[in-house]
Amino acid sequence: MIALIIFIVTLVLVIWQPKGLGIGWSAMGGALIALAFGVVKLSDIGLVWDIVWDATFTFVALIIISLILDKAGFFGWAALHVARLGNGQGRLLFPMIVILGAFISALFANDGAALLLTPIVIAILLRLKFSPPSALAFIIATGFIADTASLPLVTSNLVNIVSANYFDIGFGRYAAVMIPVNIVSVLATLAVLWAVYARHIPKHYSIADLSAPESAIEDPLVFKAAFPLLALLLIAYFTTESLGIAISLVTGVAALLLMAIAGRWWQGGRDAVVSVSDILRQAPWQIVLFSIGMYLVVYGLGNAGLTAYGAQVLNWLGQQGTVIATVGTGFLSAIVASVMNNMPSTLVGALAIDSAQVPAATRELMIYANVIGNDLGPKFTPIGSLATLLWLHVLAEKDYKISWGQYMKIGLLITPPVLLVTLLALVVWLPYLSSF
């Protein structure tokens, strides 16, 4: 009971953020209280840190890369290009915006997509003079695709990194399983969004109201460096996994290279367009504290018996066949993530799967189903993921306020069919892949 109370109070503070209290300080406060009450032990700190450090610093490095590219005009250029490629056809622009969001989420993580793409899309919609219902359709699409397209790479979501590290899944193996599944998820998201919002999408818009894509570029040197750097980063992820090099180290090197280019370090900062010091101040350092603090609080829940209960449920699911085991694990993870946020939910699911006594093939399906549930399932509620909270914060700053009631109506309508189709795709694809 003490562990549960500590968790609930910590989660409330993380979501509420009274007087601007950082999520990291709230989580660390909860961890200290858990230590004081003996819910977790000092020895647990090392175990939790070993689980979260790589994911945490990879996330920070990716956000630094994303922020630099955003300041250089990379995402604005991409969005304007997409808007022009839409050729004035609103019903072509809608899927293209969704696909752009999917690529950004895959390469720069779901939080980066929610944080950076949303304001750019809003600016374009204002320029195109879309009506409020039409604008809402595109805004909802950018918010939802950020999470539903965050499956393909280990680095596409903090959840993916934690899970891959916990179960020792290589970058290549993870991509081989999840890229096809992610394609299904994106297509299912687009289909459901289209079914819900097609009537609000304008048939035509004026390209004349759009600026030239090149006008968005603020730092040509960073812009030109972005394409080869991102290509090399992706290659490095695949080639370094066999060497046992941490993903955070690879991503950190890429972030340092981009910082050096943006800051013109070789010429003492002269002619720098992007302020690297400002970027570093904007980086999500609170996530470092949040990761260790919140995961310690959740580890305390595990010590108090939550892991054992979860393992019992998974053991039962594992006896019902692979389809029920996979779909059941995915929806169970989604529900837990929607209630307690997907960051702690991921660890709860991983600990439970690790404790469950199920066949190896079923266990692997459950591992990936837990990832899918924690990537897609948080869209049930506004508190399900940090990406959603960031997205709602960005919308509020742009005077697009969506109440929690409005959000949940949308989330409960869109998420279940997308989650179900994606989990079924996993059931079909993983055994087929493993047969080779």
Short mmCIF file of N, CA and C in Angstrom, two decimals, residues 83-199:
data_model
loop_
_atom_site.label_atom_id
_atom_site.label_comp_id
_atom_site.label_asym_id
_atom_site.label_seq_id
_atom_site.Cartn_x
_atom_site.Cartn_y
_atom_site.Cartn_z
N ALA A 83 3.84 20.33 -48.31
CA ALA A 83 2.66 21.15 -48.63
C ALA A 83 2.61 21.49 -50.11
N ARG A 84 3.77 21.76 -50.71
CA ARG A 84 3.80 22.07 -52.14
C ARG A 84 3.57 20.81 -52.98
N LEU A 85 4.12 19.68 -52.53
CA LEU A 85 3.91 18.43 -53.25
C LEU A 85 2.45 17.99 -53.23
N GLY A 86 1.72 18.50 -52.24
CA GLY A 86 0.29 18.22 -52.19
C GLY A 86 -0.46 18.83 -53.35
N ASN A 87 0.17 19.78 -54.04
CA ASN A 87 -0.34 20.35 -55.28
C ASN A 87 -1.76 20.92 -55.15
N GLY A 88 -2.03 21.50 -53.97
CA GLY A 88 -3.32 22.13 -53.77
C GLY A 88 -4.46 21.18 -53.49
N GLN A 89 -4.17 19.88 -53.34
CA GLN A 89 -5.19 18.87 -53.09
C GLN A 89 -5.19 18.51 -51.59
N GLY A 90 -6.21 18.95 -50.88
CA GLY A 90 -6.26 18.73 -49.44
C GLY A 90 -6.24 17.26 -49.07
N ARG A 91 -6.88 16.43 -49.90
CA ARG A 91 -6.97 15.01 -49.59
C ARG A 91 -5.70 14.25 -49.97
N LEU A 92 -4.79 14.93 -50.63
CA LEU A 92 -3.44 14.39 -50.83
C LEU A 92 -2.52 14.90 -49.74
N LEU A 93 -2.72 16.16 -49.32
CA LEU A 93 -1.88 16.75 -48.28
C LEU A 93 -2.02 15.99 -46.96
N PHE A 94 -3.22 15.56 -46.62
CA PHE A 94 -3.45 14.90 -45.33
C PHE A 94 -2.59 13.65 -45.17
N PRO A 95 -2.62 12.69 -46.09
CA PRO A 95 -1.75 11.51 -45.91
C PRO A 95 -0.27 11.85 -45.99
N MET A 96 0.07 12.89 -46.76
CA MET A 96 1.48 13.27 -46.85
C MET A 96 2.00 13.85 -45.53
N ILE A 97 1.16 14.60 -44.83
CA ILE A 97 1.54 15.11 -43.51
C ILE A 97 1.71 13.96 -42.53
N VAL A 98 0.81 12.97 -42.62
CA VAL A 98 0.91 11.79 -41.75
C VAL A 98 2.21 11.03 -42.02
N ILE A 99 2.55 10.86 -43.29
CA ILE A 99 3.78 10.14 -43.65
C ILE A 99 5.02 10.92 -43.21
N LEU A 100 4.98 12.26 -43.37
CA LEU A 100 6.09 13.09 -42.88
C LEU A 100 6.26 12.91 -41.38
N GLY A 101 5.14 12.92 -40.65
CA GLY A 101 5.20 12.71 -39.20
C GLY A 101 5.76 11.35 -38.85
N ALA A 102 5.42 10.34 -39.66
CA ALA A 102 5.94 8.99 -39.41
C ALA A 102 7.45 8.93 -39.58
N PHE A 103 7.98 9.58 -40.60
CA PHE A 103 9.43 9.60 -40.82
C PHE A 103 10.14 10.35 -39.70
N ILE A 104 9.59 11.48 -39.29
CA ILE A 104 10.22 12.26 -38.22
C ILE A 104 10.19 11.48 -36.92
N SER A 105 9.08 10.81 -36.62
CA SER A 105 8.98 10.00 -35.41
C SER A 105 9.98 8.85 -35.43
N ALA A 106 10.14 8.22 -36.59
CA ALA A 106 11.06 7.09 -36.71
C ALA A 106 12.51 7.52 -36.48
N LEU A 107 12.89 8.65 -37.05
CA LEU A 107 14.29 9.09 -37.00
C LEU A 107 14.63 9.93 -35.77
N PHE A 108 13.66 10.73 -35.29
CA PHE A 108 13.95 11.68 -34.22
C PHE A 108 13.14 11.41 -32.95
N ALA A 109 12.50 10.26 -32.87
CA ALA A 109 11.72 9.81 -31.71
C ALA A 109 10.37 10.51 -31.66
N ASN A 110 9.44 9.88 -30.98
CA ASN A 110 8.07 10.40 -30.91
C ASN A 110 7.99 11.76 -30.24
N ASP A 111 8.81 11.99 -29.23
CA ASP A 111 8.79 13.28 -28.54
C ASP A 111 9.27 14.39 -29.47
N GLY A 112 10.28 14.09 -30.27
CA GLY A 112 10.76 15.07 -31.24
C GLY A 112 9.71 15.42 -32.26
N ALA A 113 8.96 14.40 -32.72
CA ALA A 113 7.91 14.64 -33.71
C ALA A 113 6.80 15.51 -33.11
N ALA A 114 6.39 15.21 -31.88
CA ALA A 114 5.33 15.98 -31.24
C ALA A 114 5.77 17.41 -30.95
N LEU A 115 7.01 17.55 -30.53
CA LEU A 115 7.53 18.86 -30.12
C LEU A 115 7.82 19.76 -31.31
N LEU A 116 8.33 19.21 -32.41
CA LEU A 116 8.84 20.02 -33.50
C LEU A 116 7.90 20.12 -34.69
N LEU A 117 7.23 19.02 -35.04
CA LEU A 117 6.38 19.06 -36.23
C LEU A 117 5.08 19.82 -35.99
N THR A 118 4.51 19.70 -34.79
CA THR A 118 3.21 20.31 -34.51
C THR A 118 3.18 21.82 -34.77
N PRO A 119 4.11 22.61 -34.20
CA PRO A 119 4.05 24.05 -34.47
C PRO A 119 4.26 24.41 -35.94
N ILE A 120 5.06 23.62 -36.65
CA ILE A 120 5.29 23.88 -38.08
C ILE A 120 4.02 23.62 -38.87
N VAL A 121 3.34 22.53 -38.57
CA VAL A 121 2.08 22.21 -39.26
C VAL A 121 1.03 23.28 -38.96
N ILE A 122 0.96 23.73 -37.71
CA ILE A 122 0.00 24.79 -37.35
C ILE A 122 0.28 26.07 -38.14
N ALA A 123 1.57 26.42 -38.26
CA ALA A 123 1.93 27.62 -39.02
C ALA A 123 1.51 27.51 -40.48
N ILE A 124 1.68 26.34 -41.07
CA ILE A 124 1.28 26.13 -42.47
C ILE A 124 -0.23 26.19 -42.61
N LEU A 125 -0.95 25.60 -41.65
CA LEU A 125 -2.41 25.62 -41.70
C LEU A 125 -2.95 27.05 -41.61
N LEU A 126 -2.32 27.86 -40.76
CA LEU A 126 -2.72 29.27 -40.66
C LEU A 126 -2.47 29.99 -41.98
N ARG A 127 -1.33 29.71 -42.60
CA ARG A 127 -1.01 30.35 -43.89
C ARG A 127 -2.03 29.93 -44.96
N LEU A 128 -2.48 28.69 -44.90
CA LEU A 128 -3.43 28.18 -45.88
C LEU A 128 -4.88 28.55 -45.56
N LYS A 129 -5.08 29.18 -44.37
CA LYS A 129 -6.41 29.65 -43.96
C LYS A 129 -7.43 28.50 -43.87
N PHE A 130 -6.99 27.37 -43.32
CA PHE A 130 -7.91 26.25 -43.12
C PHE A 130 -8.92 26.60 -42.02
N SER A 131 -10.13 26.08 -42.15
CA SER A 131 -11.15 26.28 -41.12
C SER A 131 -10.76 25.53 -39.85
N PRO A 132 -11.31 25.92 -38.68
CA PRO A 132 -10.96 25.22 -37.43
C PRO A 132 -11.17 23.69 -37.49
N PRO A 133 -12.31 23.19 -38.04
CA PRO A 133 -12.45 21.72 -38.12
C PRO A 133 -11.39 21.07 -39.02
N SER A 134 -11.05 21.74 -40.12
CA SER A 134 -10.02 21.20 -41.02
C SER A 134 -8.66 21.20 -40.34
N ALA A 135 -8.35 22.32 -39.66
CA ALA A 135 -7.07 22.41 -38.96
C ALA A 135 -6.97 21.34 -37.88
N LEU A 136 -8.09 21.10 -37.16
CA LEU A 136 -8.08 20.09 -36.09
C LEU A 136 -7.76 18.71 -36.63
N ALA A 137 -8.26 18.39 -37.82
CA ALA A 137 -8.00 17.08 -38.42
C ALA A 137 -6.49 16.87 -38.60
N PHE A 138 -5.79 17.88 -39.12
CA PHE A 138 -4.35 17.79 -39.34
C PHE A 138 -3.59 17.78 -38.02
N ILE A 139 -4.06 18.56 -37.06
CA ILE A 139 -3.38 18.63 -35.76
C ILE A 139 -3.48 17.29 -35.02
N ILE A 140 -4.68 16.71 -35.02
CA ILE A 140 -4.86 15.39 -34.40
C ILE A 140 -3.98 14.36 -35.09
N ALA A 141 -3.90 14.45 -36.41
CA ALA A 141 -3.08 13.50 -37.17
C ALA A 141 -1.62 13.58 -36.75
N THR A 142 -1.07 14.80 -36.60
CA THR A 142 0.34 14.94 -36.20
C THR A 142 0.57 14.43 -34.79
N GLY A 143 -0.40 14.65 -33.91
CA GLY A 143 -0.24 14.19 -32.53
C GLY A 143 -0.27 12.68 -32.40
N PHE A 144 -1.16 12.03 -33.15
CA PHE A 144 -1.31 10.59 -33.02
C PHE A 144 -0.21 9.83 -33.77
N ILE A 145 0.19 10.33 -34.93
CA ILE A 145 1.20 9.61 -35.69
C ILE A 145 2.55 9.63 -34.97
N ALA A 146 2.78 10.64 -34.13
CA ALA A 146 4.04 10.71 -33.39
C ALA A 146 4.27 9.45 -32.56
N ASP A 147 3.21 8.91 -31.97
CA ASP A 147 3.34 7.70 -31.15
C ASP A 147 3.13 6.43 -31.97
N THR A 148 2.11 6.42 -32.85
CA THR A 148 1.81 5.18 -33.55
C THR A 148 2.86 4.82 -34.59
N ALA A 149 3.72 5.78 -34.96
CA ALA A 149 4.81 5.49 -35.91
C ALA A 149 6.16 5.39 -35.21
N SER A 150 6.15 5.21 -33.89
CA SER A 150 7.42 5.20 -33.15
C SER A 150 7.92 3.79 -32.84
N LEU A 151 7.53 2.83 -33.68
CA LEU A 151 7.94 1.44 -33.48
C LEU A 151 9.20 1.00 -34.21
N PRO A 152 9.57 1.58 -35.38
CA PRO A 152 10.47 0.87 -36.30
C PRO A 152 11.89 0.66 -35.83
N LEU A 153 12.46 1.63 -35.13
CA LEU A 153 13.86 1.54 -34.70
C LEU A 153 13.94 1.56 -33.18
N VAL A 154 15.01 1.02 -32.66
CA VAL A 154 15.22 1.05 -31.21
C VAL A 154 15.17 2.49 -30.70
N THR A 155 15.70 3.43 -31.51
CA THR A 155 15.80 4.82 -31.08
C THR A 155 14.53 5.64 -31.30
N SER A 156 13.49 5.04 -31.87
CA SER A 156 12.28 5.80 -32.20
C SER A 156 11.42 6.14 -30.99
N ASN A 157 11.68 5.50 -29.87
CA ASN A 157 10.90 5.75 -28.66
C ASN A 157 11.73 5.30 -27.46
N LEU A 158 11.66 6.05 -26.39
CA LEU A 158 12.38 5.69 -25.17
C LEU A 158 11.97 4.29 -24.70
N VAL A 159 10.71 3.96 -24.90
CA VAL A 159 10.20 2.62 -24.55
C VAL A 159 10.98 1.54 -25.29
N ASN A 160 11.23 1.76 -26.57
CA ASN A 160 11.94 0.77 -27.38
C ASN A 160 13.35 0.52 -26.85
N ILE A 161 14.03 1.60 -26.49
CA ILE A 161 15.42 1.48 -26.02
C ILE A 161 15.47 0.70 -24.71
N VAL A 162 14.59 1.05 -23.78
CA VAL A 162 14.55 0.35 -22.49
C VAL A 162 14.29 -1.13 -22.69
N SER A 163 13.32 -1.45 -23.54
CA SER A 163 12.95 -2.86 -23.77
C SER A 163 14.07 -3.62 -24.47
N ALA A 164 14.66 -3.01 -25.50
CA ALA A 164 15.74 -3.67 -26.25
C ALA A 164 16.94 -3.94 -25.35
N ASN A 165 17.28 -2.97 -24.51
CA ASN A 165 18.41 -3.15 -23.60
C ASN A 165 18.10 -4.21 -22.53
N TYR A 166 16.88 -4.16 -22.01
CA TYR A 166 16.51 -5.10 -20.94
C TYR A 166 16.57 -6.54 -21.43
N PHE A 167 16.08 -6.77 -22.66
CA PHE A 167 16.03 -8.14 -23.18
C PHE A 167 17.16 -8.44 -24.16
N ASP A 168 18.14 -7.54 -24.23
CA ASP A 168 19.33 -7.74 -25.06
C ASP A 168 18.97 -8.00 -26.53
N ILE A 169 18.14 -7.13 -27.08
CA ILE A 169 17.75 -7.23 -28.49
C ILE A 169 18.62 -6.29 -29.31
N GLY A 170 19.29 -6.80 -30.33
CA GLY A 170 20.16 -5.99 -31.16
C GLY A 170 19.38 -5.03 -32.05
N PHE A 171 20.05 -3.96 -32.50
CA PHE A 171 19.41 -2.95 -33.34
C PHE A 171 18.86 -3.57 -34.62
N GLY A 172 19.64 -4.44 -35.25
CA GLY A 172 19.21 -5.06 -36.50
C GLY A 172 18.03 -5.99 -36.32
N ARG A 173 18.08 -6.83 -35.29
CA ARG A 173 16.97 -7.76 -35.03
C ARG A 173 15.69 -6.98 -34.74
N TYR A 174 15.81 -5.96 -33.90
CA TYR A 174 14.64 -5.15 -33.56
C TYR A 174 14.03 -4.54 -34.82
N ALA A 175 14.87 -3.95 -35.68
CA ALA A 175 14.39 -3.31 -36.91
C ALA A 175 13.73 -4.33 -37.84
N ALA A 176 14.32 -5.52 -37.94
CA ALA A 176 13.76 -6.55 -38.81
C ALA A 176 12.36 -6.95 -38.38
N VAL A 177 12.14 -6.98 -37.07
CA VAL A 177 10.81 -7.32 -36.55
C VAL A 177 9.85 -6.15 -36.71
N MET A 178 10.29 -4.96 -36.33
CA MET A 178 9.35 -3.85 -36.14
C MET A 178 9.13 -2.95 -37.36
N ILE A 179 10.04 -2.90 -38.31
CA ILE A 179 9.80 -2.03 -39.47
C ILE A 179 8.53 -2.46 -40.23
N PRO A 180 8.38 -3.75 -40.58
CA PRO A 180 7.12 -4.15 -41.24
C PRO A 180 5.89 -3.91 -40.37
N VAL A 181 6.02 -4.17 -39.08
CA VAL A 181 4.89 -3.96 -38.16
C VAL A 181 4.55 -2.48 -38.10
N ASN A 182 5.58 -1.63 -38.11
CA ASN A 182 5.34 -0.18 -38.07
C ASN A 182 4.62 0.31 -39.33
N ILE A 183 4.96 -0.27 -40.47
CA ILE A 183 4.27 0.10 -41.72
C ILE A 183 2.78 -0.17 -41.59
N VAL A 184 2.44 -1.31 -41.01
CA VAL A 184 1.03 -1.64 -40.77
C VAL A 184 0.40 -0.64 -39.81
N SER A 185 1.13 -0.28 -38.77
CA SER A 185 0.62 0.68 -37.79
C SER A 185 0.34 2.03 -38.43
N VAL A 186 1.26 2.51 -39.28
CA VAL A 186 1.08 3.80 -39.96
C VAL A 186 -0.13 3.75 -40.90
N LEU A 187 -0.24 2.67 -41.66
CA LEU A 187 -1.37 2.55 -42.59
C LEU A 187 -2.70 2.45 -41.83
N ALA A 188 -2.69 1.72 -40.73
CA ALA A 188 -3.91 1.61 -39.93
C ALA A 188 -4.28 2.95 -39.31
N THR A 189 -3.28 3.69 -38.84
CA THR A 189 -3.53 5.03 -38.28
C THR A 189 -4.12 5.94 -39.34
N LEU A 190 -3.53 5.92 -40.53
CA LEU A 190 -4.02 6.75 -41.62
C LEU A 190 -5.46 6.38 -41.99
N ALA A 191 -5.74 5.08 -42.03
CA ALA A 191 -7.09 4.62 -42.39
C ALA A 191 -8.12 5.08 -41.37
N VAL A 192 -7.80 4.95 -40.08
CA VAL A 192 -8.74 5.34 -39.03
C VAL A 192 -8.91 6.86 -39.00
N LEU A 193 -7.79 7.59 -39.11
CA LEU A 193 -7.88 9.06 -39.14
C LEU A 193 -8.72 9.52 -40.33
N TRP A 194 -8.53 8.86 -41.47
CA TRP A 194 -9.29 9.22 -42.67
C TRP A 194 -10.79 8.96 -42.47
N ALA A 195 -11.10 7.82 -41.86
CA ALA A 195 -12.51 7.48 -41.61
C ALA A 195 -13.18 8.50 -40.69
N VAL A 196 -12.41 9.02 -39.73
CA VAL A 196 -12.98 9.95 -38.75
C VAL A 196 -13.02 11.38 -39.28
N TYR A 197 -11.97 11.79 -40.03
CA TYR A 197 -11.82 13.21 -40.37
C TYR A 197 -11.93 13.55 -41.85
N ALA A 198 -12.18 12.58 -42.72
CA ALA A 198 -12.19 12.85 -44.16
C ALA A 198 -13.16 13.97 -44.54
N ARG A 199 -14.30 14.02 -43.86
CA ARG A 199 -15.30 15.03 -44.23
C ARG A 199 -14.86 16.45 -43.89
#
